[in-house]
Short mmCIF file of C-alpha atoms in Angstrom, two decimals:
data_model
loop_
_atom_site.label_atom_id
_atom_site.label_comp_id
_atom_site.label_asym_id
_atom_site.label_seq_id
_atom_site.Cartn_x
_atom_site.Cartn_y
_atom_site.Cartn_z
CA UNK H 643 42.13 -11.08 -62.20
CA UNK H 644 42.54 -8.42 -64.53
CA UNK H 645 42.81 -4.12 -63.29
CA UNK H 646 39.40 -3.59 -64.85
CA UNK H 647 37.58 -6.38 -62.88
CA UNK H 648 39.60 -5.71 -59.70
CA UNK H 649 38.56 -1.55 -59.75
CA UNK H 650 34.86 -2.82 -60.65
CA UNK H 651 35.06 -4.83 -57.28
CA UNK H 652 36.61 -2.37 -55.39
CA UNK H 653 33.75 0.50 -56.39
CA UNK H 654 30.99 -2.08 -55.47
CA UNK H 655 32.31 -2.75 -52.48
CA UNK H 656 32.96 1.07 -51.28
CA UNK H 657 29.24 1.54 -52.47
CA UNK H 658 27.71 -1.26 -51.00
CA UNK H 659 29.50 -0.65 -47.12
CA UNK H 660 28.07 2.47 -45.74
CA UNK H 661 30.54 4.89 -44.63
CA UNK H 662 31.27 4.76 -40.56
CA UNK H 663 30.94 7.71 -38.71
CA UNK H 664 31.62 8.05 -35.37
CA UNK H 665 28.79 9.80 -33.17
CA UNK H 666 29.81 11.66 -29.95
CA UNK H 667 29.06 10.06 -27.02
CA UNK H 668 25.84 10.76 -25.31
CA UNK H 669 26.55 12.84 -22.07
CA UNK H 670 25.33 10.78 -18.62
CA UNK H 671 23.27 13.38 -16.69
CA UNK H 672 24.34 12.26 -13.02
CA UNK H 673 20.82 12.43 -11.26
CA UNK H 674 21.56 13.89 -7.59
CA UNK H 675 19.77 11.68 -4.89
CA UNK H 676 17.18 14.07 -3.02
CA UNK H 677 15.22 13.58 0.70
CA UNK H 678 12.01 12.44 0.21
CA UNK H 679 9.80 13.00 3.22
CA UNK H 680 7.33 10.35 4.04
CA UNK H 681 7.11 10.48 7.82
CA UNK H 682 8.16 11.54 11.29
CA UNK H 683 9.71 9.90 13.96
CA UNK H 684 9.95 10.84 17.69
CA UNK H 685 12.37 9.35 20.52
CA UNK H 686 11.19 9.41 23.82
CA UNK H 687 13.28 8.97 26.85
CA UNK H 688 12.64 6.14 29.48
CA UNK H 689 10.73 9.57 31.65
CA UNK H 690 8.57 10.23 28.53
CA UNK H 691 10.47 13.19 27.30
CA UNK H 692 10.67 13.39 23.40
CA UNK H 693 14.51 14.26 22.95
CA UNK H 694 14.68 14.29 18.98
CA UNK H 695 11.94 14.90 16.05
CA UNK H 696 13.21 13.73 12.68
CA UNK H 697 11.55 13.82 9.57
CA UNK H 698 12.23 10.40 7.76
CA UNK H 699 12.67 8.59 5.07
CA UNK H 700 11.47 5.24 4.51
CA UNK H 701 13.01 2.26 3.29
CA UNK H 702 10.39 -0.73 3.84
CA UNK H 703 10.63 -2.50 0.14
CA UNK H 704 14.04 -4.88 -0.30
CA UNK H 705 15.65 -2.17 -3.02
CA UNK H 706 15.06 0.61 -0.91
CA UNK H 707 16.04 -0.97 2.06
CA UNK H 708 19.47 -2.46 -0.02
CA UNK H 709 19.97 1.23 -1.14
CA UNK H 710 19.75 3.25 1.79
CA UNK H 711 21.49 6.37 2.11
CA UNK H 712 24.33 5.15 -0.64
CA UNK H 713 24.72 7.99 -3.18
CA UNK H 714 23.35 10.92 -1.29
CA UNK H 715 25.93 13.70 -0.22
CA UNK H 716 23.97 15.02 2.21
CA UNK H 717 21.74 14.34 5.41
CA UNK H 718 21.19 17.28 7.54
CA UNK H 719 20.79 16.98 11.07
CA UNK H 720 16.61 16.70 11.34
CA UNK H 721 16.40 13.92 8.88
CA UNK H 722 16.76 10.10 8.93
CA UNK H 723 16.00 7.02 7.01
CA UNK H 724 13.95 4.29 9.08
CA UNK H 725 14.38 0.73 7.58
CA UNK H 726 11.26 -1.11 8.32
CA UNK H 727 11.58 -5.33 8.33
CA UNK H 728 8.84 -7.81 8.13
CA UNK H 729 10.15 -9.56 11.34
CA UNK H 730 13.17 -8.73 14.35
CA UNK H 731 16.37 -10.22 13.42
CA UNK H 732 19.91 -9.95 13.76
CA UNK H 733 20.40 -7.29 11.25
CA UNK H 734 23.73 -6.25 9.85
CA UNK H 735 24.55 -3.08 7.81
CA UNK H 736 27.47 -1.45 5.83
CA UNK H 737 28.74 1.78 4.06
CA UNK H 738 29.57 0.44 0.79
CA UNK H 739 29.12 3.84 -1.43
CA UNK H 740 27.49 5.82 1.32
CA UNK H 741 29.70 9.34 1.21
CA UNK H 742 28.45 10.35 4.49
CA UNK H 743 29.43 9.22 8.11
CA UNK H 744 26.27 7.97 10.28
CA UNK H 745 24.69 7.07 13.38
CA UNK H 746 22.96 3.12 12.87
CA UNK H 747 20.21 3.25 15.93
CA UNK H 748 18.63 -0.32 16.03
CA UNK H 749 14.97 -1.22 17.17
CA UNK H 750 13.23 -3.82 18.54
CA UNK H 751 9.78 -4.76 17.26
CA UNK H 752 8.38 -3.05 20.65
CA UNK H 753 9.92 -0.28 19.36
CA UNK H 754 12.80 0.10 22.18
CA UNK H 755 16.46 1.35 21.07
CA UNK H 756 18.57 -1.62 21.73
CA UNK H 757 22.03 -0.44 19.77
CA UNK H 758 23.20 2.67 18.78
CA UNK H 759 26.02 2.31 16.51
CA UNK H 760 27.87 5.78 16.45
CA UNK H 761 30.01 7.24 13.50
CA UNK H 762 29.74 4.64 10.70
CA UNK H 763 32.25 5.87 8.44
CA UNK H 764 31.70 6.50 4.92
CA UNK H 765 32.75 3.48 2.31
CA UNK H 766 33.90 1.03 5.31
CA UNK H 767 32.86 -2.31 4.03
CA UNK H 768 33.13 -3.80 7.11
CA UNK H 769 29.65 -5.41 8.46
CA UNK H 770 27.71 -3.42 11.33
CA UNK H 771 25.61 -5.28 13.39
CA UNK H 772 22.88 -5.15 15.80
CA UNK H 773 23.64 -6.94 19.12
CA UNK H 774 19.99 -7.94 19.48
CA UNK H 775 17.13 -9.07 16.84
CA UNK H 776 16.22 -5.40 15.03
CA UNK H 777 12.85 -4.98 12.90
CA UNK H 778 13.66 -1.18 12.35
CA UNK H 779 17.13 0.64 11.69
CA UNK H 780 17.36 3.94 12.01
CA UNK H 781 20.05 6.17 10.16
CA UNK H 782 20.98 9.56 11.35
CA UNK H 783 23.91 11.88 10.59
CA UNK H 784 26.76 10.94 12.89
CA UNK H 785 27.34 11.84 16.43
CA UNK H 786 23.53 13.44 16.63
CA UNK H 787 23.21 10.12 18.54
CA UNK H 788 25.75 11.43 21.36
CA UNK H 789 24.89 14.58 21.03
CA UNK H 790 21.64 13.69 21.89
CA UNK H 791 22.20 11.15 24.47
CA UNK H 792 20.58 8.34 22.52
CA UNK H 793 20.35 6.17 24.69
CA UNK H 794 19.24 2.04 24.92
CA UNK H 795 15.70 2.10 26.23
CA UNK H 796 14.46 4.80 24.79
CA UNK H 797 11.43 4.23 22.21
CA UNK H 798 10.78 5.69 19.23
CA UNK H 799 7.10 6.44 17.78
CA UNK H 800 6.94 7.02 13.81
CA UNK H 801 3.83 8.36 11.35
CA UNK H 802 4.12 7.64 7.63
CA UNK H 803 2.73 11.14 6.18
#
């Protein structure tokens, strides 16, 4: 080929590609996972006492329920998530991505404690189960359960607001 012809090609083709330019990256806003409060929950002693009030969150749909606490940084002492099932089974949970420790308090579909599961610690992937069929979980910041004196037996009564 001869200069002229190879210059000619060499224009066309810088004219014809569009010149790159790099755009910044957009910034990801990191979203911080707040307490929404849908309910309250009471948990009466076997004498009829109520020992704790909470004001819960619920998780009753299969995301919110898969979800849980994971992401938040906080739970402060008078709140709790209450995972609501269809039916009692053997339920089994874990901290994958959850930053804060917990207490795992499994019910019965009478509504009778029948596990409390103290101190879950935070990212442990390691499987938590009830020891009897569950059709509610509820999650607490950890040792309110001993603090408390959470006991097996006791019932718990909940209101959706």
């Amino acid at each position: 080929m001869n200069l002229k012809f190879r210059i000619l090609v060499l224009i066309l083709a810088l004219i014809g590609f569009p010149q790159c330019k790099q755009k910044k990256p957009t910034p990801v806003e990191e979203k911080k996972i707040t307490f929404k409060k849908e309910g309250y929950l009471s948990i009466v002693s076997n004498d009829g006492y109520t020992i704790a009030q909470f004001e819960i969150e619920i998780a009753d749909t299969p995301y919110d329920r898969q979800t849980g606490l994971m992401y938040r940084d906080e739970l402060t002492a008078e709140k709790g998530m209450l995972f609501i099932f269809e039916k009692s089974e053997m339920r089994s949970f874990y901290m994958k991505n959850t930053y804060i420790p917990l207490d795992l308090i499994f019910i019965d579909h009478k509504m009778n404690i029948t596990h409390v599961h103290s101190n879950a610690k935070p990212f442990e992937t390691k499987s938590i189960s009830s020891k009897f069929p569950a059709k509610y979980v509820l999650e607490i910041t950890a040792g309110l359960s001993e603090k408390l004196n959470i006991k097996n037996g006791m019932k718990i009564n909940y209101i959706r607001s």
